[in-house]
GROMACS .gro file of C-alpha atoms in nm:
model
  179
    1MET     CA    1   2.658  -1.772  15.710
    2HIS     CA    2   2.594  -2.046  15.962
    3VAL     CA    3   2.230  -2.144  15.999
    4LYS     CA    4   2.108  -2.315  16.310
    5VAL     CA    5   1.790  -2.515  16.306
    6TYR     CA    6   1.643  -2.620  16.635
    7TRP     CA    7   1.389  -2.898  16.655
    8ASN     CA    8   1.248  -3.036  16.970
    9SER     CA    9   1.254  -3.410  16.928
   10LEU     CA   10   1.030  -3.461  17.225
   11VAL     CA   11   0.666  -3.445  17.126
   12LEU     CA   12   0.392  -3.436  17.380
   13ALA     CA   13   0.036  -3.535  17.298
   14LEU     CA   14  -0.153  -3.328  17.544
   15VAL     CA   15  -0.494  -3.372  17.694
   16ILE     CA   16  -0.609  -3.157  17.983
   17PHE     CA   17  -0.896  -3.243  18.211
   18VAL     CA   18  -0.900  -2.908  18.382
   19CYS     CA   19  -1.096  -2.617  18.241
   20GLY     CA   20  -1.027  -2.251  18.296
   21CYS     CA   21  -1.083  -1.916  18.143
   22VAL     CA   22  -0.853  -1.619  18.087
   23GLY     CA   23  -0.887  -1.304  17.882
   24GLN     CA   24  -0.762  -1.291  17.526
   25ASP     CA   25  -0.669  -1.039  17.263
   26LEU     CA   26  -0.969  -1.084  17.033
   27GLY     CA   27  -0.854  -0.808  16.800
   28GLU     CA   28  -0.543  -1.007  16.709
   29ALA     CA   29  -0.745  -1.328  16.668
   30GLU     CA   30  -0.999  -1.155  16.443
   31GLU     CA   31  -0.724  -1.001  16.228
   32ILE     CA   32  -0.565  -1.341  16.171
   33ALA     CA   33  -0.903  -1.495  16.091
   34LYS     CA   34  -0.954  -1.239  15.814
   35SER     CA   35  -0.619  -1.320  15.650
   36ASN     CA   36  -0.694  -1.679  15.540
   37ARG     CA   37  -1.002  -1.648  15.321
   38SER     CA   38  -1.009  -2.006  15.179
   39VAL     CA   39  -1.008  -2.173  15.521
   40SER     CA   40  -1.328  -2.212  15.727
   41VAL     CA   41  -1.411  -1.930  15.965
   42GLU     CA   42  -1.407  -2.175  16.258
   43THR     CA   43  -1.055  -2.291  16.169
   44LYS     CA   44  -0.924  -1.938  16.112
   45THR     CA   45  -1.073  -1.819  16.438
   46LEU     CA   46  -0.919  -2.102  16.641
   47GLU     CA   47  -0.579  -2.049  16.478
   48GLY     CA   48  -0.597  -1.677  16.551
   49ARG     CA   49  -0.698  -1.735  16.912
   50ILE     CA   50  -0.402  -1.972  16.963
   51VAL     CA   51  -0.162  -1.710  16.823
   52ALA     CA   52  -0.322  -1.443  17.047
   53ARG     CA   53  -0.287  -1.664  17.357
   54VAL     CA   54   0.075  -1.753  17.275
   55ASN     CA   55   0.155  -1.385  17.226
   56ALA     CA   56  -0.012  -1.306  17.561
   57GLN     CA   57   0.219  -1.563  17.725
   58ARG     CA   58   0.521  -1.402  17.557
   59ARG     CA   59   0.418  -1.052  17.668
   60ALA     CA   60   0.365  -1.179  18.025
   61ALA     CA   61   0.725  -1.306  18.012
   62GLY     CA   62   0.850  -0.964  17.895
   63LEU     CA   63   0.897  -1.072  17.532
   64GLN     CA   64   0.766  -0.918  17.211
   65SER     CA   65   0.465  -1.063  17.036
   66LEU     CA   66   0.536  -1.273  16.730
   67SER     CA   67   0.436  -1.148  16.386
   68TYR     CA   68   0.168  -1.364  16.229
   69SER     CA   69   0.258  -1.533  15.900
   70SER     CA   70  -0.018  -1.677  15.682
   71GLU     CA   71   0.251  -1.870  15.491
   72LEU     CA   72   0.371  -2.042  15.808
   73SER     CA   73   0.009  -2.110  15.904
   74GLY     CA   74  -0.046  -2.281  15.570
   75LEU     CA   75   0.256  -2.507  15.627
   76ALA     CA   76   0.141  -2.579  15.982
   77ARG     CA   77  -0.216  -2.653  15.870
   78ARG     CA   78  -0.095  -2.906  15.614
   79HIS     CA   79   0.092  -3.093  15.888
   80SER     CA   80  -0.215  -3.094  16.115
   81GLU     CA   81  -0.426  -3.220  15.822
   82TYR     CA   82  -0.171  -3.495  15.760
   83LEU     CA   83  -0.194  -3.603  16.125
   84ILE     CA   84  -0.575  -3.610  16.108
   85GLY     CA   85  -0.547  -3.824  15.793
   86VAL     CA   86  -0.318  -4.071  15.973
   87PHE     CA   87  -0.561  -4.086  16.266
   88GLU     CA   88  -0.868  -4.137  16.046
   89LYS     CA   89  -0.691  -4.408  15.844
   90ARG     CA   90  -0.539  -4.600  16.138
   91GLY     CA   91  -0.781  -4.513  16.416
   92LYS     CA   92  -0.491  -4.415  16.640
   93ARG     CA   93  -0.395  -4.062  16.740
   94VAL     CA   94  -0.030  -3.991  16.671
   95VAL     CA   95   0.188  -3.686  16.711
   96ASN     CA   96   0.502  -3.650  16.506
   97HIS     CA   97   0.720  -3.402  16.324
   98LYS     CA   98   0.730  -3.600  15.999
   99GLY     CA   99   0.823  -3.361  15.720
  100GLY     CA  100   0.969  -3.114  15.969
  101GLY     CA  101   1.296  -3.091  15.779
  102LYS     CA  102   1.110  -2.999  15.462
  103ARG     CA  103   0.899  -2.741  15.647
  104SER     CA  104   1.217  -2.594  15.793
  105ARG     CA  105   1.386  -2.577  15.450
  106ILE     CA  106   1.079  -2.402  15.306
  107MET     CA  107   1.075  -2.155  15.593
  108MET     CA  108   1.446  -2.086  15.552
  109GLY     CA  109   1.450  -2.073  15.174
  110ASP     CA  110   1.117  -1.919  15.078
  111TYR     CA  111   1.051  -1.706  15.386
  112ARG     CA  112   1.412  -1.616  15.481
  113MET     CA  113   1.406  -1.757  15.833
  114TYR     CA  114   1.742  -1.830  15.997
  115GLU     CA  115   1.607  -2.052  16.273
  116THR     CA  116   1.289  -2.257  16.291
  117GLY     CA  117   1.092  -2.452  16.549
  118GLU     CA  118   0.766  -2.640  16.585
  119ASN     CA  119   0.512  -2.743  16.850
  120VAL     CA  120   0.246  -3.007  16.781
  121ALA     CA  121  -0.040  -3.129  17.001
  122TYR     CA  122  -0.393  -3.266  16.987
  123VAL     CA  123  -0.703  -3.260  17.205
  124TRP     CA  124  -1.032  -3.441  17.177
  125GLY     CA  125  -1.368  -3.453  17.347
  126TYR     CA  126  -1.383  -3.083  17.428
  127LYS     CA  127  -1.597  -2.801  17.296
  128ASP     CA  128  -1.477  -2.532  17.531
  129ASP     CA  129  -1.187  -2.294  17.474
  130LEU     CA  130  -0.953  -2.507  17.262
  131ALA     CA  131  -0.705  -2.221  17.216
  132LEU     CA  132  -0.669  -2.206  17.593
  133ARG     CA  133  -0.624  -2.586  17.612
  134PHE     CA  134  -0.349  -2.593  17.349
  135THR     CA  135  -0.166  -2.295  17.495
  136ARG     CA  136  -0.192  -2.419  17.853
  137ASN     CA  137  -0.070  -2.766  17.755
  138TRP     CA  138   0.227  -2.625  17.567
  139MET     CA  139   0.313  -2.393  17.858
  140LYS     CA  140   0.299  -2.688  18.104
  141SER     CA  141   0.552  -2.882  17.895
  142PRO     CA  142   0.906  -2.752  17.957
  143LEU     CA  143   1.025  -2.808  17.598
  144HIS     CA  144   0.713  -2.661  17.437
  145LYS     CA  145   0.722  -2.365  17.675
  146LYS     CA  146   1.089  -2.310  17.591
  147ASN     CA  147   0.996  -2.309  17.224
  148ILE     CA  148   0.719  -2.052  17.280
  149LEU     CA  149   0.950  -1.824  17.479
  150ARG     CA  150   1.252  -1.842  17.248
  151ARG     CA  151   1.388  -1.565  17.030
  152TRP     CA  152   1.146  -1.588  16.739
  153SER     CA  153   1.009  -1.317  16.514
  154HIS     CA  154   0.725  -1.496  16.330
  155THR     CA  155   0.470  -1.767  16.391
  156GLY     CA  156   0.194  -1.950  16.215
  157VAL     CA  157  -0.062  -2.193  16.355
  158GLY     CA  158  -0.253  -2.453  16.158
  159VAL     CA  159  -0.535  -2.665  16.297
  160ALA     CA  160  -0.734  -2.955  16.159
  161ARG     CA  161  -1.039  -3.132  16.301
  162GLY     CA  162  -1.120  -3.501  16.264
  163SER     CA  163  -1.460  -3.664  16.232
  164ASP     CA  164  -1.465  -3.742  16.607
  165ASN     CA  165  -1.371  -3.382  16.697
  166THR     CA  166  -1.005  -3.462  16.756
  167VAL     CA  167  -0.827  -3.135  16.688
  168TYR     CA  168  -0.459  -3.114  16.597
  169ALA     CA  169  -0.263  -2.791  16.621
  170THR     CA  170   0.080  -2.730  16.473
  171GLN     CA  171   0.261  -2.407  16.557
  172LEU     CA  172   0.565  -2.308  16.352
  173PHE     CA  173   0.818  -2.053  16.470
  174GLY     CA  174   1.074  -1.863  16.268
  175PHE     CA  175   1.347  -1.608  16.335
  176ASP     CA  176   1.433  -1.379  16.046
  177GLY     CA  177   1.751  -1.236  16.199
  178GLY     CA  178   1.585  -0.905  16.277
  179MET     CA  179   1.531  -0.810  15.914
   0.00000   0.00000   0.00000
């Protein structure tokens, strides 16, 4: 069996200066928040709201919603925490996919995904709807938007917050071949 792994090499650190408000599927966000008991409620809620907003974008494009995976969220959260650690140590915000190959191998081996993808971004200085900011930024970037609207079956989002309120979000995507 031939396995294809797609990684976007272009990473976009996104900061938006425009604020807006759209409706969201709070039921989906609340369900995701309940599934990760050892993570703070604030973190779980933000992760769930990002997944809900991404799924709303997919439905608007005529695609099916992605199934939430707490395992993928755990992998994604560890990457966001790593990026916060780099920022706090160096004082410089960076966005990278370091360890992406390992995350992909874990997704393919442990979680039976045939294809994998990843979006990463950060925002800082905002206290408004961060889920909306992340989703809007990704949808404004052609490569991130393409990733969101691809043929995936599962997703997980992991966020981490720095001491200056910099927030990183990593979203992992997986396709299980329709199983």
